[in-house]
Amino acid sequence: MFVVGTAGHIDHGKSSLIKAMTGIDPDRLPEEKKRGMTIDLGFAWMNLPSGEEIGLVDVPGHERFVRNMVAGAGGINAAILVIAADDGWMPQTQEHLDILNLLDINHGFVALTKIDLADEDWIELVKTDIEAKLAGTFLEGCPIIPCSSETKEGVPDVIASIEVISQQLQEAEDIGKTRLFIDRSFLLTGIGVVVTGTSRGGGFSADTDAFHFPSGDRVRIRSLQSHERKVEQVGSGTRVAINITGADREEITRGDVITSFPYVDNPEFFAVTIKNLTNSSIVIKEGRKVLIIHGTTETDAIIRPFEDKGIKPGEEGLAIIKTVKPLAAFVMDTFILRLPTPQITIGGGKILDVMEEYPKRKSLNELEESLIARKTGELKKICLVELEKRLFTARKGFLAFTNFSFEKIESVIESLISENIAKEYESLLTILAISNEIGSKIKKTLEKTHRNKSYLKGLTVEELAKRVKQSSNEQFLILLKYLEYTKTISRSNQYYHLSGFAPSLDETMNAESQKIMTEIKNAGHSYLTFEDIERKFKNCRSTLNFLRDDGQLKTVGTQFIMAKATWNEILGFLEKRFADSGRTSLAEFRDSLQTTRKYALPLLEFLDQLKITKREGDYRVPGVDFNERHIL
């Protein structure tokens, strides 16, 4: 099934033509019937001579209701541009044609109506003018079919032209991501809330769950109707009425979206390409306030063009759009731009990226290359530029908000992996050229560190990130884990180093370390501090840190340092004393080590902190970790 929409100036016979073809009057509102003017969208359907059933959308032609026209045109596959023979080309004829072009409608023809009100010579003049005006549009060279809804002359020819288009149109693809942009929402007594629209990207089934955008609420599809017939399911590209439960009528309006999947991001920032209409006379500059119409959703927005000079009439350019209301947008969706006042269409374009935040102007140049690649619409390029956004990207849900099926996306990912362009690591995808480049910088940085400062255990995350000019964020941590996985680097506690590396002292530092250790051992239990050593051996902190990390030195809190043998002597005293009497006093501890209270008291307090000892009154007894004393 596909949907054909009308377009054209007010009072050119759009509704009458649909009624003549189908017998259905698309004008449903009492006001429309009273005034003889279409105000809102109207719907009908018919069977073509081949037996195929199609949907028809009738749009208003008055300039005040162009937003309603856009809401209807957004869900059609082909268009009938309706032009009255007695009037010829009119302002809304041009505006509607511009909108159809901007929405990427590629099939259609012209119905030249009301031929019963014009003579043959005039009709030929009008046809010649129409042919000239269609040059350069998707309707260039299309059939122009004279007809009259009053006499029914030419109406079979209009239907035959629709039949020809039906043979040219491809069946709407089911990408497994159904969206229904609501064009009507109403309450039926005894039934409940009903919404209507054209399904995109997939179908719906009765008695299944769906989701309401922008609230994110889960709703239930109670039943479905298509062309006033109850059905159990509908496919992509079908006009459908859905009876839903789980939401109030007040919460659901035109412009909302029913989806088959949770669209929870509620995005309000979009990178786009904009075409400014040749006849718009408006330069789209920084801060320009516009109305953006996407599907049936209309919202105020602000535009930030990439070019400082803006986007001039007849030009196309990249921009960022910030919307007031979120849009359930996919990459490659089309949209229309209008001015709030005066209400005129100035252009439209395609969404190239759904963004998490509003980028600063200085960062626009970094985005430009990737957005130009996205403009092609080629899935492989879109996959690549998406993966290049970050070091690692989750494979699950990758490019979920695009007009490509997950099957096609997965196929491209597999080809990128098989071509060694991308690699998967723990369900994450990375571009090998990027991760390898940064990985190579990390390896060279560590090689230099090991060569010049072999006494260091390695570098911390923050130190590494700074030296390779990366942020020490979650992405960088994943890269380090990946490099560990590939055995490019290794980690010891918080230090990263090359695999197989062990810290060591160079000849000068080794000689210095022997002197330091002799000094510390000679001090016995009159413990020295780091400051004591540094006063005697200038700039020796690196050597001291190495000796500490290597286990040759033991630090007592932040105060004292001692040789490992001295520490073992202290533990040996405690072992013997606790074995003999189960306790020791400060005085006994002091005298046994032949030291003073200045050293003995902070040492015992440090042992208490390690839970090797525990204070009970004036005595120390074994602590809960006494049996772990040799590894503490």
PDB file of N, CA and C in Angstrom, residues 47-91:
ATOM      1  N   ASN A  47      -9.516   1.676  -4.629  1.00  0.00           N
ATOM      2  CA  ASN A  47      -8.869   0.551  -5.307  1.00  0.00           C
ATOM      3  C   ASN A  47      -8.563   0.967  -6.736  1.00  0.00           C
ATOM      4  N   LEU A  48      -7.340   0.783  -7.150  1.00  0.00           N
ATOM      5  CA  LEU A  48      -6.956   1.069  -8.526  1.00  0.00           C
ATOM      6  C   LEU A  48      -7.493  -0.031  -9.445  1.00  0.00           C
ATOM      7  N   PRO A  49      -7.519   0.200 -10.757  1.00  0.00           N
ATOM      8  CA  PRO A  49      -8.006  -0.832 -11.689  1.00  0.00           C
ATOM      9  C   PRO A  49      -7.278  -2.163 -11.510  1.00  0.00           C
ATOM     10  N   SER A  50      -6.023  -2.122 -11.064  1.00  0.00           N
ATOM     11  CA  SER A  50      -5.260  -3.354 -10.853  1.00  0.00           C
ATOM     12  C   SER A  50      -5.719  -4.100  -9.614  1.00  0.00           C
ATOM     13  N   GLY A  51      -6.528  -3.430  -8.782  1.00  0.00           N
ATOM     14  CA  GLY A  51      -6.982  -4.035  -7.531  1.00  0.00           C
ATOM     15  C   GLY A  51      -6.202  -3.559  -6.326  1.00  0.00           C
ATOM     16  N   GLU A  52      -5.093  -2.853  -6.555  1.00  0.00           N
ATOM     17  CA  GLU A  52      -4.291  -2.369  -5.420  1.00  0.00           C
ATOM     18  C   GLU A  52      -5.021  -1.240  -4.706  1.00  0.00           C
ATOM     19  N   GLU A  53      -5.007  -1.294  -3.382  1.00  0.00           N
ATOM     20  CA  GLU A  53      -5.651  -0.263  -2.573  1.00  0.00           C
ATOM     21  C   GLU A  53      -4.614   0.791  -2.193  1.00  0.00           C
ATOM     22  N   ILE A  54      -5.006   2.059  -2.320  1.00  0.00           N
ATOM     23  CA  ILE A  54      -4.103   3.152  -1.952  1.00  0.00           C
ATOM     24  C   ILE A  54      -4.830   4.097  -1.002  1.00  0.00           C
ATOM     25  N   GLY A  55      -4.048   4.844  -0.252  1.00  0.00           N
ATOM     26  CA  GLY A  55      -4.586   5.896   0.599  1.00  0.00           C
ATOM     27  C   GLY A  55      -4.418   7.241  -0.064  1.00  0.00           C
ATOM     28  N   LEU A  56      -5.303   8.164   0.243  1.00  0.00           N
ATOM     29  CA  LEU A  56      -5.247   9.517  -0.313  1.00  0.00           C
ATOM     30  C   LEU A  56      -5.312  10.524   0.829  1.00  0.00           C
ATOM     31  N   VAL A  57      -4.443  11.527   0.777  1.00  0.00           N
ATOM     32  CA  VAL A  57      -4.424  12.594   1.774  1.00  0.00           C
ATOM     33  C   VAL A  57      -4.727  13.899   1.057  1.00  0.00           C
ATOM     34  N   ASP A  58      -5.747  14.585   1.544  1.00  0.00           N
ATOM     35  CA  ASP A  58      -6.122  15.883   0.984  1.00  0.00           C
ATOM     36  C   ASP A  58      -5.623  16.975   1.912  1.00  0.00           C
ATOM     37  N   VAL A  59      -4.997  18.010   1.342  1.00  0.00           N
ATOM     38  CA  VAL A  59      -4.414  19.061   2.176  1.00  0.00           C
ATOM     39  C   VAL A  59      -5.089  20.390   1.881  1.00  0.00           C
ATOM     40  N   PRO A  60      -5.100  21.305   2.869  1.00  0.00           N
ATOM     41  CA  PRO A  60      -5.662  22.625   2.615  1.00  0.00           C
ATOM     42  C   PRO A  60      -4.747  23.442   1.727  1.00  0.00           C
ATOM     43  N   GLY A  61      -5.342  24.328   0.929  1.00  0.00           N
ATOM     44  CA  GLY A  61      -4.553  25.138   0.008  1.00  0.00           C
ATOM     45  C   GLY A  61      -4.364  26.568   0.464  1.00  0.00           C
ATOM     46  N   HIS A  62      -5.074  26.997   1.522  1.00  0.00           N
ATOM     47  CA  HIS A  62      -4.974  28.380   1.976  1.00  0.00           C
ATOM     48  C   HIS A  62      -3.621  28.614   2.638  1.00  0.00           C
ATOM     49  N   GLU A  63      -3.060  29.818   2.431  1.00  0.00           N
ATOM     50  CA  GLU A  63      -1.743  30.123   2.989  1.00  0.00           C
ATOM     51  C   GLU A  63      -1.717  30.044   4.509  1.00  0.00           C
ATOM     52  N   ARG A  64      -2.877  30.261   5.165  1.00  0.00           N
ATOM     53  CA  ARG A  64      -2.928  30.206   6.632  1.00  0.00           C
ATOM     54  C   ARG A  64      -2.799  28.788   7.155  1.00  0.00           C
ATOM     55  N   PHE A  65      -2.980  27.782   6.276  1.00  0.00           N
ATOM     56  CA  PHE A  65      -2.986  26.393   6.746  1.00  0.00           C
ATOM     57  C   PHE A  65      -1.864  25.569   6.105  1.00  0.00           C
ATOM     58  N   VAL A  66      -0.782  26.251   5.720  1.00  0.00           N
ATOM     59  CA  VAL A  66       0.335  25.537   5.104  1.00  0.00           C
ATOM     60  C   VAL A  66       0.920  24.514   6.080  1.00  0.00           C
ATOM     61  N   ARG A  67       0.931  24.860   7.388  1.00  0.00           N
ATOM     62  CA  ARG A  67       1.476  23.910   8.365  1.00  0.00           C
ATOM     63  C   ARG A  67       0.692  22.601   8.353  1.00  0.00           C
ATOM     64  N   ASN A  68      -0.631  22.685   8.123  1.00  0.00           N
ATOM     65  CA  ASN A  68      -1.427  21.460   8.012  1.00  0.00           C
ATOM     66  C   ASN A  68      -1.071  20.697   6.738  1.00  0.00           C
ATOM     67  N   MET A  69      -0.801  21.472   5.668  1.00  0.00           N
ATOM     68  CA  MET A  69      -0.402  20.832   4.419  1.00  0.00           C
ATOM     69  C   MET A  69       0.892  20.044   4.609  1.00  0.00           C
ATOM     70  N   VAL A  70       1.872  20.642   5.303  1.00  0.00           N
ATOM     71  CA  VAL A  70       3.155  19.978   5.527  1.00  0.00           C
ATOM     72  C   VAL A  70       2.964  18.716   6.363  1.00  0.00           C
ATOM     73  N   ALA A  71       2.096  18.804   7.363  1.00  0.00           N
ATOM     74  CA  ALA A  71       1.833  17.643   8.217  1.00  0.00           C
ATOM     75  C   ALA A  71       1.300  16.471   7.403  1.00  0.00           C
ATOM     76  N   GLY A  72       0.485  16.774   6.396  1.00  0.00           N
ATOM     77  CA  GLY A  72      -0.046  15.704   5.554  1.00  0.00           C
ATOM     78  C   GLY A  72       0.938  15.226   4.524  1.00  0.00           C
ATOM     79  N   ALA A  73       1.720  16.155   3.948  1.00  0.00           N
ATOM     80  CA  ALA A  73       2.650  15.805   2.876  1.00  0.00           C
ATOM     81  C   ALA A  73       3.817  14.976   3.394  1.00  0.00           C
ATOM     82  N   GLY A  74       4.100  15.073   4.679  1.00  0.00           N
ATOM     83  CA  GLY A  74       5.229  14.347   5.238  1.00  0.00           C
ATOM     84  C   GLY A  74       5.092  12.840   5.182  1.00  0.00           C
ATOM     85  N   GLY A  75       3.860  12.337   5.005  1.00  0.00           N
ATOM     86  CA  GLY A  75       3.659  10.890   5.010  1.00  0.00           C
ATOM     87  C   GLY A  75       3.234  10.308   3.679  1.00  0.00           C
ATOM     88  N   ILE A  76       3.425  11.069   2.593  1.00  0.00           N
ATOM     89  CA  ILE A  76       2.955  10.580   1.296  1.00  0.00           C
ATOM     90  C   ILE A  76       4.112  10.040   0.462  1.00  0.00           C
ATOM     91  N   ASN A  77       3.771   9.208  -0.517  1.00  0.00           N
ATOM     92  CA  ASN A  77       4.765   8.622  -1.422  1.00  0.00           C
ATOM     93  C   ASN A  77       4.787   9.310  -2.789  1.00  0.00           C
ATOM     94  N   ALA A  78       3.688   9.926  -3.149  1.00  0.00           N
ATOM     95  CA  ALA A  78       3.583  10.602  -4.446  1.00  0.00           C
ATOM     96  C   ALA A  78       2.582  11.737  -4.302  1.00  0.00           C
ATOM     97  N   ALA A  79       2.651  12.693  -5.237  1.00  0.00           N
ATOM     98  CA  ALA A  79       1.811  13.883  -5.126  1.00  0.00           C
ATOM     99  C   ALA A  79       1.090  14.184  -6.432  1.00  0.00           C
ATOM    100  N   ILE A  80      -0.138  14.682  -6.278  1.00  0.00           N
ATOM    101  CA  ILE A  80      -0.886  15.242  -7.400  1.00  0.00           C
ATOM    102  C   ILE A  80      -0.916  16.746  -7.197  1.00  0.00           C
ATOM    103  N   LEU A  81      -0.203  17.484  -8.030  1.00  0.00           N
ATOM    104  CA  LEU A  81      -0.236  18.944  -7.966  1.00  0.00           C
ATOM    105  C   LEU A  81      -1.477  19.406  -8.730  1.00  0.00           C
ATOM    106  N   VAL A  82      -2.433  19.948  -7.999  1.00  0.00           N
ATOM    107  CA  VAL A  82      -3.732  20.323  -8.583  1.00  0.00           C
ATOM    108  C   VAL A  82      -3.716  21.805  -8.936  1.00  0.00           C
ATOM    109  N   ILE A  83      -3.977  22.093 -10.223  1.00  0.00           N
ATOM    110  CA  ILE A  83      -3.999  23.480 -10.709  1.00  0.00           C
ATOM    111  C   ILE A  83      -5.285  23.691 -11.497  1.00  0.00           C
ATOM    112  N   ALA A  84      -6.019  24.714 -11.131  1.00  0.00           N
ATOM    113  CA  ALA A  84      -7.286  24.997 -11.814  1.00  0.00           C
ATOM    114  C   ALA A  84      -7.017  25.646 -13.172  1.00  0.00           C
ATOM    115  N   ALA A  85      -7.693  25.159 -14.185  1.00  0.00           N
ATOM    116  CA  ALA A  85      -7.475  25.664 -15.541  1.00  0.00           C
ATOM    117  C   ALA A  85      -7.881  27.129 -15.672  1.00  0.00           C
ATOM    118  N   ASP A  86      -8.883  27.566 -14.918  1.00  0.00           N
ATOM    119  CA  ASP A  86      -9.334  28.960 -15.058  1.00  0.00           C
ATOM    120  C   ASP A  86      -8.427  29.936 -14.314  1.00  0.00           C
ATOM    121  N   ASP A  87      -7.637  29.435 -13.323  1.00  0.00           N
ATOM    122  CA  ASP A  87      -6.750  30.303 -12.543  1.00  0.00           C
ATOM    123  C   ASP A  87      -5.299  30.215 -12.989  1.00  0.00           C
ATOM    124  N   GLY A  88      -4.869  28.998 -13.287  1.00  0.00           N
ATOM    125  CA  GLY A  88      -3.462  28.798 -13.614  1.00  0.00           C
ATOM    126  C   GLY A  88      -2.588  28.787 -12.366  1.00  0.00           C
ATOM    127  N   TRP A  89      -1.308  29.017 -12.586  1.00  0.00           N
ATOM    128  CA  TRP A  89      -0.305  28.959 -11.490  1.00  0.00           C
ATOM    129  C   TRP A  89      -0.556  30.088 -10.498  1.00  0.00           C
ATOM    130  N   MET A  90      -0.592  29.739  -9.183  1.00  0.00           N
ATOM    131  CA  MET A  90      -0.892  30.706  -8.131  1.00  0.00           C
ATOM    132  C   MET A  90       0.150  30.589  -7.006  1.00  0.00           C
ATOM    133  N   PRO A  91       0.151  31.540  -6.050  1.00  0.00           N
ATOM    134  CA  PRO A  91       1.191  31.546  -5.003  1.00  0.00           C
ATOM    135  C   PRO A  91       1.329  30.228  -4.242  1.00  0.00           C
TER     136      PRO A  91
END
